[in-house]
PDB file of C-alpha atoms in Angstrom:
ATOM      1  CA  SER N  71      -9.755  13.890  18.399  1.00 80.00           C
ATOM      2  CA  ARG N  72      -8.898  10.666  16.541  1.00 89.00           C
ATOM      3  CA  PHE N  73      -8.678   7.025  17.513  1.00 93.00           C
ATOM      4  CA  TYR N  74      -6.911   4.372  15.430  1.00 95.00           C
ATOM      5  CA  THR N  75      -7.623   0.641  15.302  1.00 96.00           C
ATOM      6  CA  LEU N  76      -5.536  -2.096  13.745  1.00 97.00           C
ATOM      7  CA  ASP N  77      -7.222  -4.756  11.613  1.00 96.00           C
ATOM      8  CA  PRO N  78      -4.465  -7.003  10.204  1.00 96.00           C
ATOM      9  CA  SER N  79      -6.978  -9.429   8.658  1.00 95.00           C
ATOM     10  CA  SER N  80      -8.193  -6.683   6.319  1.00 95.00           C
ATOM     11  CA  ASN N  81      -4.667  -5.217   5.977  1.00 96.00           C
ATOM     12  CA  GLN N  82      -5.922  -1.876   7.248  1.00 97.00           C
ATOM     13  CA  ILE N  83      -5.739   0.672  10.045  1.00 97.00           C
ATOM     14  CA  PHE N  84      -9.001   2.501  10.626  1.00 97.00           C
ATOM     15  CA  ARG N  85      -9.232   6.104  11.807  1.00 95.00           C
ATOM     16  CA  HIS N  86     -12.214   7.021  13.964  1.00 96.00           C
ATOM     17  CA  GLN N  87     -13.308  10.560  14.816  1.00 93.00           C
ATOM     18  CA  ILE N  88     -14.048  11.213  18.483  1.00 92.00           C
ATOM     19  CA  SER N  89     -16.872  13.614  19.256  1.00 90.00           C
ATOM     20  CA  ALA N  90     -19.159  14.484  22.134  1.00 91.00           C
ATOM     21  CA  SER N  91     -21.586  11.841  20.874  1.00 89.00           C
ATOM     22  CA  GLY N  92     -18.924   9.101  20.885  1.00 90.00           C
ATOM     23  CA  LEU N  93     -16.625   7.244  18.549  1.00 89.00           C
ATOM     24  CA  GLY N  94     -17.408   7.522  14.845  1.00 87.00           C
ATOM     25  CA  ALA N  95     -17.297   4.704  12.329  1.00 88.00           C
ATOM     26  CA  GLY N  96     -13.802   3.944  11.155  1.00 92.00           C
ATOM     27  CA  THR N  97     -12.512   5.019   7.762  1.00 95.00           C
ATOM     28  CA  PRO N  98      -9.604   3.236   6.064  1.00 96.00           C
ATOM     29  CA  TRP N  99      -6.373   5.094   6.792  1.00 96.00           C
ATOM     30  CA  ILE N 100      -3.728   3.158   4.825  1.00 95.00           C
ATOM     31  CA  GLU N 101      -3.454   4.561   1.309  1.00 92.00           C
ATOM     32  CA  ASP N 102      -0.682   2.362  -0.118  1.00 91.00           C
ATOM     33  CA  PRO N 103      -2.222  -0.811  -1.613  1.00 89.00           C
ATOM     34  CA  ASN N 104       1.215  -2.500  -1.551  1.00 92.00           C
ATOM     35  CA  LEU N 105       1.722  -1.980   2.189  1.00 94.00           C
ATOM     36  CA  ASN N 106       1.378  -5.279   4.042  1.00 95.00           C
ATOM     37  CA  ILE N 107       0.392  -5.103   7.722  1.00 95.00           C
ATOM     38  CA  ASN N 108      -0.976  -8.650   8.046  1.00 95.00           C
ATOM     39  CA  ASN N 109       1.618  -9.414  10.759  1.00 95.00           C
ATOM     40  CA  GLY N 110       0.680  -6.373  12.859  1.00 96.00           C
ATOM     41  CA  VAL N 111       0.029  -6.945  16.567  1.00 96.00           C
ATOM     42  CA  SER N 112       0.095  -3.451  18.093  1.00 96.00           C
ATOM     43  CA  ILE N 113       0.015   0.203  17.032  1.00 97.00           C
ATOM     44  CA  VAL N 114       0.731   3.451  18.799  1.00 96.00           C
ATOM     45  CA  VAL N 115       0.286   7.034  17.567  1.00 95.00           C
ATOM     46  CA  ASP N 116       2.395  10.118  18.220  1.00 92.00           C
ATOM     47  CA  GLY N 117       1.835  12.007  14.955  1.00 89.00           C
ATOM     48  CA  SER N 118       3.219   8.999  13.112  1.00 93.00           C
ATOM     49  CA  VAL N 119       1.693   5.574  13.550  1.00 96.00           C
ATOM     50  CA  TYR N 120       4.172   2.921  14.678  1.00 96.00           C
ATOM     51  CA  LEU N 121       3.161  -0.633  13.835  1.00 96.00           C
ATOM     52  CA  LEU N 122       4.745  -3.561  15.695  1.00 95.00           C
ATOM     53  CA  GLU N 123       4.764  -6.827  13.791  1.00 94.00           C
ATOM     54  CA  ASN N 124       4.655 -10.254  15.440  1.00 91.00           C
ATOM     55  CA  TYR N 125       8.273 -10.979  14.495  1.00 89.00           C
ATOM     56  CA  GLY N 126       9.582  -7.794  16.178  1.00 88.00           C
ATOM     57  CA  ALA N 127       9.870  -5.408  13.221  1.00 90.00           C
ATOM     58  CA  ILE N 128       8.440  -1.897  13.357  1.00 93.00           C
ATOM     59  CA  LYS N 129       6.971   0.109  10.505  1.00 95.00           C
ATOM     60  CA  GLU N 130       6.511   3.855  10.794  1.00 95.00           C
ATOM     61  CA  LEU N 131       3.521   5.186   8.887  1.00 96.00           C
ATOM     62  CA  TYR N 132       2.626   8.791   8.189  1.00 95.00           C
ATOM     63  CA  GLN N 133      -0.499  10.013   6.408  1.00 92.00           C
ATOM     64  CA  GLY N 134      -1.376   6.450   5.451  1.00 93.00           C
ATOM     65  CA  LYS N 135       1.983   5.575   3.907  1.00 94.00           C
ATOM     66  CA  ALA N 136       5.126   3.810   5.125  1.00 93.00           C
ATOM     67  CA  ILE N 137       8.218   5.958   5.637  1.00 93.00           C
ATOM     68  CA  ASP N 138      11.797   4.799   6.115  1.00 90.00           C
ATOM     69  CA  PHE N 139      12.326   3.352   9.559  1.00 89.00           C
ATOM     70  CA  GLY N 140      14.406   0.519  10.921  1.00 87.00           C
ATOM     71  CA  LEU N 141      15.583  -0.724  14.274  1.00 88.00           C
ATOM     72  CA  GLU N 142      19.251  -1.020  15.139  1.00 89.00           C
ATOM     73  CA  GLU N 143      20.299  -4.661  15.241  1.00 86.00           C
ATOM     74  CA  ILE N 144      20.824  -5.914  18.761  1.00 87.00           C
ATOM     75  CA  SER N 145      22.816  -8.865  20.100  1.00 85.00           C
ATOM     76  CA  THR N 146      19.735 -10.856  21.095  1.00 86.00           C
ATOM     77  CA  LYS N 147      17.545 -10.356  18.051  1.00 85.00           C
ATOM     78  CA  LEU N 148      14.084  -8.984  18.595  1.00 84.00           C
ATOM     79  CA  ASP N 149      12.105 -11.747  16.894  1.00 79.00           C
ATOM     80  CA  SER N 150       8.783 -11.346  18.618  1.00 84.00           C
ATOM     81  CA  GLY N 151       6.702  -8.525  19.923  1.00 84.00           C
ATOM     82  CA  LEU N 152       3.591  -8.141  21.998  1.00 91.00           C
ATOM     83  CA  LYS N 153       3.041  -4.414  22.427  1.00 96.00           C
ATOM     84  CA  ILE N 154       4.582  -1.095  21.408  1.00 96.00           C
ATOM     85  CA  TRP N 155       4.219   2.180  23.307  1.00 96.00           C
ATOM     86  CA  THR N 156       5.154   5.841  22.965  1.00 95.00           C
ATOM     87  CA  ASP N 157       3.397   9.190  22.798  1.00 90.00           C
ATOM     88  CA  ASP N 158       4.084  12.639  21.419  1.00 90.00           C
ATOM     89  CA  THR N 159       5.565  13.919  24.698  1.00 91.00           C
ATOM     90  CA  ILE N 160       8.471  11.461  24.905  1.00 91.00           C
ATOM     91  CA  LYS N 161      11.479  10.604  22.750  1.00 91.00           C
ATOM     92  CA  ASN N 162      11.530   6.799  22.969  1.00 96.00           C
ATOM     93  CA  LEU N 163       9.691   3.721  21.710  1.00 96.00           C
ATOM     94  CA  TYR N 164       9.182   0.763  24.047  1.00 97.00           C
ATOM     95  CA  ILE N 165       8.572  -2.797  22.896  1.00 96.00           C
ATOM     96  CA  LEU N 166       7.377  -5.609  25.137  1.00 96.00           C
ATOM     97  CA  ASP N 167       9.070  -8.842  24.062  1.00 94.00           C
ATOM     98  CA  ALA N 168       7.342 -11.642  25.972  1.00 92.00           C
ATOM     99  CA  LYS N 169       9.396 -14.392  24.363  1.00 91.00           C
ATOM    100  CA  GLY N 170      12.660 -12.630  25.268  1.00 93.00           C
ATOM    101  CA  LYS N 171      11.399 -11.706  28.776  1.00 95.00           C
ATOM    102  CA  ARG N 172      12.286  -8.066  28.264  1.00 95.00           C
ATOM    103  CA  LEU N 173      11.257  -4.495  27.669  1.00 97.00           C
ATOM    104  CA  VAL N 174      13.335  -2.933  24.887  1.00 96.00           C
ATOM    105  CA  GLN N 175      13.812   0.821  24.575  1.00 97.00           C
ATOM    106  CA  PHE N 176      14.689   2.521  21.266  1.00 96.00           C
ATOM    107  CA  ASP N 177      14.795   6.191  20.373  1.00 96.00           C
ATOM    108  CA  LYS N 178      12.494   7.284  17.568  1.00 94.00           C
ATOM    109  CA  ASN N 179      15.345   6.973  15.081  1.00 93.00           C
ATOM    110  CA  GLY N 180      15.499   3.225  15.810  1.00 94.00           C
ATOM    111  CA  ASN N 181      18.675   3.327  17.928  1.00 95.00           C
ATOM    112  CA  LEU N 182      18.823   0.931  20.869  1.00 95.00           C
ATOM    113  CA  LYS N 183      18.836   2.745  24.211  1.00 96.00           C
ATOM    114  CA  ASN N 184      18.317  -0.033  26.797  1.00 96.00           C
ATOM    115  CA  GLN N 185      16.990  -3.514  27.425  1.00 96.00           C
ATOM    116  CA  TYR N 186      15.372  -4.464  30.727  1.00 97.00           C
ATOM    117  CA  THR N 187      15.316  -8.211  31.314  1.00 95.00           C
ATOM    118  CA  SER N 188      14.642 -10.610  34.157  1.00 96.00           C
ATOM    119  CA  ASP N 189      14.099 -14.334  34.548  1.00 94.00           C
ATOM    120  CA  LYS N 190      11.049 -13.289  36.591  1.00 95.00           C
ATOM    121  CA  PHE N 191       9.390 -11.741  33.520  1.00 96.00           C
ATOM    122  CA  ASN N 192       7.454 -14.925  32.748  1.00 93.00           C
ATOM    123  CA  ASP N 193       4.214 -14.624  30.808  1.00 94.00           C
ATOM    124  CA  LEU N 194       4.583 -10.895  30.023  1.00 95.00           C
ATOM    125  CA  LYS N 195       1.193  -9.444  29.143  1.00 96.00           C
ATOM    126  CA  ASP N 196       1.279  -5.650  29.284  1.00 97.00           C
ATOM    127  CA  PHE N 197       3.237  -2.589  30.393  1.00 97.00           C
ATOM    128  CA  THR N 198       3.179   1.159  30.798  1.00 96.00           C
ATOM    129  CA  VAL N 199       5.957   3.731  31.076  1.00 96.00           C
ATOM    130  CA  SER N 200       6.365   7.094  32.786  1.00 96.00           C
ATOM    131  CA  GLU N 201       9.504   8.771  31.470  1.00 95.00           C
ATOM    132  CA  LYS N 202       8.786  11.692  33.804  1.00 95.00           C
ATOM    133  CA  ASP N 203       9.102   9.328  36.792  1.00 96.00           C
ATOM    134  CA  LYS N 204      11.783   7.216  35.051  1.00 97.00           C
ATOM    135  CA  LYS N 205       9.745   4.061  35.716  1.00 97.00           C
ATOM    136  CA  ALA N 206       8.037   1.263  33.853  1.00 97.00           C
ATOM    137  CA  TRP N 207       5.492  -1.231  35.145  1.00 98.00           C
ATOM    138  CA  LEU N 208       5.298  -4.694  33.610  1.00 98.00           C
ATOM    139  CA  LEU N 209       2.520  -7.220  34.092  1.00 98.00           C
ATOM    140  CA  ALA N 210       3.896 -10.775  34.031  1.00 96.00           C
ATOM    141  CA  GLY N 211       1.297 -13.429  34.792  1.00 94.00           C
ATOM    142  CA  ASN N 212      -0.337 -12.156  37.988  1.00 96.00           C
ATOM    143  CA  ASN N 213       2.747 -10.201  39.058  1.00 97.00           C
ATOM    144  CA  LEU N 214       3.360  -6.495  38.603  1.00 98.00           C
ATOM    145  CA  PHE N 215       6.978  -5.355  38.389  1.00 98.00           C
ATOM    146  CA  GLU N 216       8.175  -1.769  38.744  1.00 98.00           C
ATOM    147  CA  ILE N 217      11.542  -1.026  37.152  1.00 97.00           C
ATOM    148  CA  GLU N 218      13.655   2.090  36.875  1.00 97.00           C
ATOM    149  CA  ILE N 219      14.404   3.190  33.318  1.00 97.00           C
ATOM    150  CA  ASN N 220      17.226   5.293  31.958  1.00 94.00           C
ATOM    151  CA  LEU N 221      16.593   8.022  29.469  1.00 89.00           C
TER     152      LEU N 221
END
């Protein structure tokens, strides 16, 4: 019944109510005036709000405040990010790293699970995941790639 939008220029995430008449006006959701989300590029909600920053870091937010969260360091540093995805029915976070030509999978404790890379992943734009089907689909340029994922 809620929809969240990211507005890094105003350092805010807005929460909108969804009703039969449509999407309501957004109300500021971030309560901590010291929380900086100016580098945010993507958010996803599963009870918590996960914010992906343009340099690859993730912040977990709950009830408008940041809570402790960090990603495990990986051999090829995650230094960019395009999109983050999860939902409340799955146990992993997925990050599309266009610069690194990969889809990176972490559990919700920030532990690295897998990295899916290919030299063919040029110009990554978007992705979706079905953990039920153990598949991910990545849009790279005008090409759509289907990959098998491990859980």
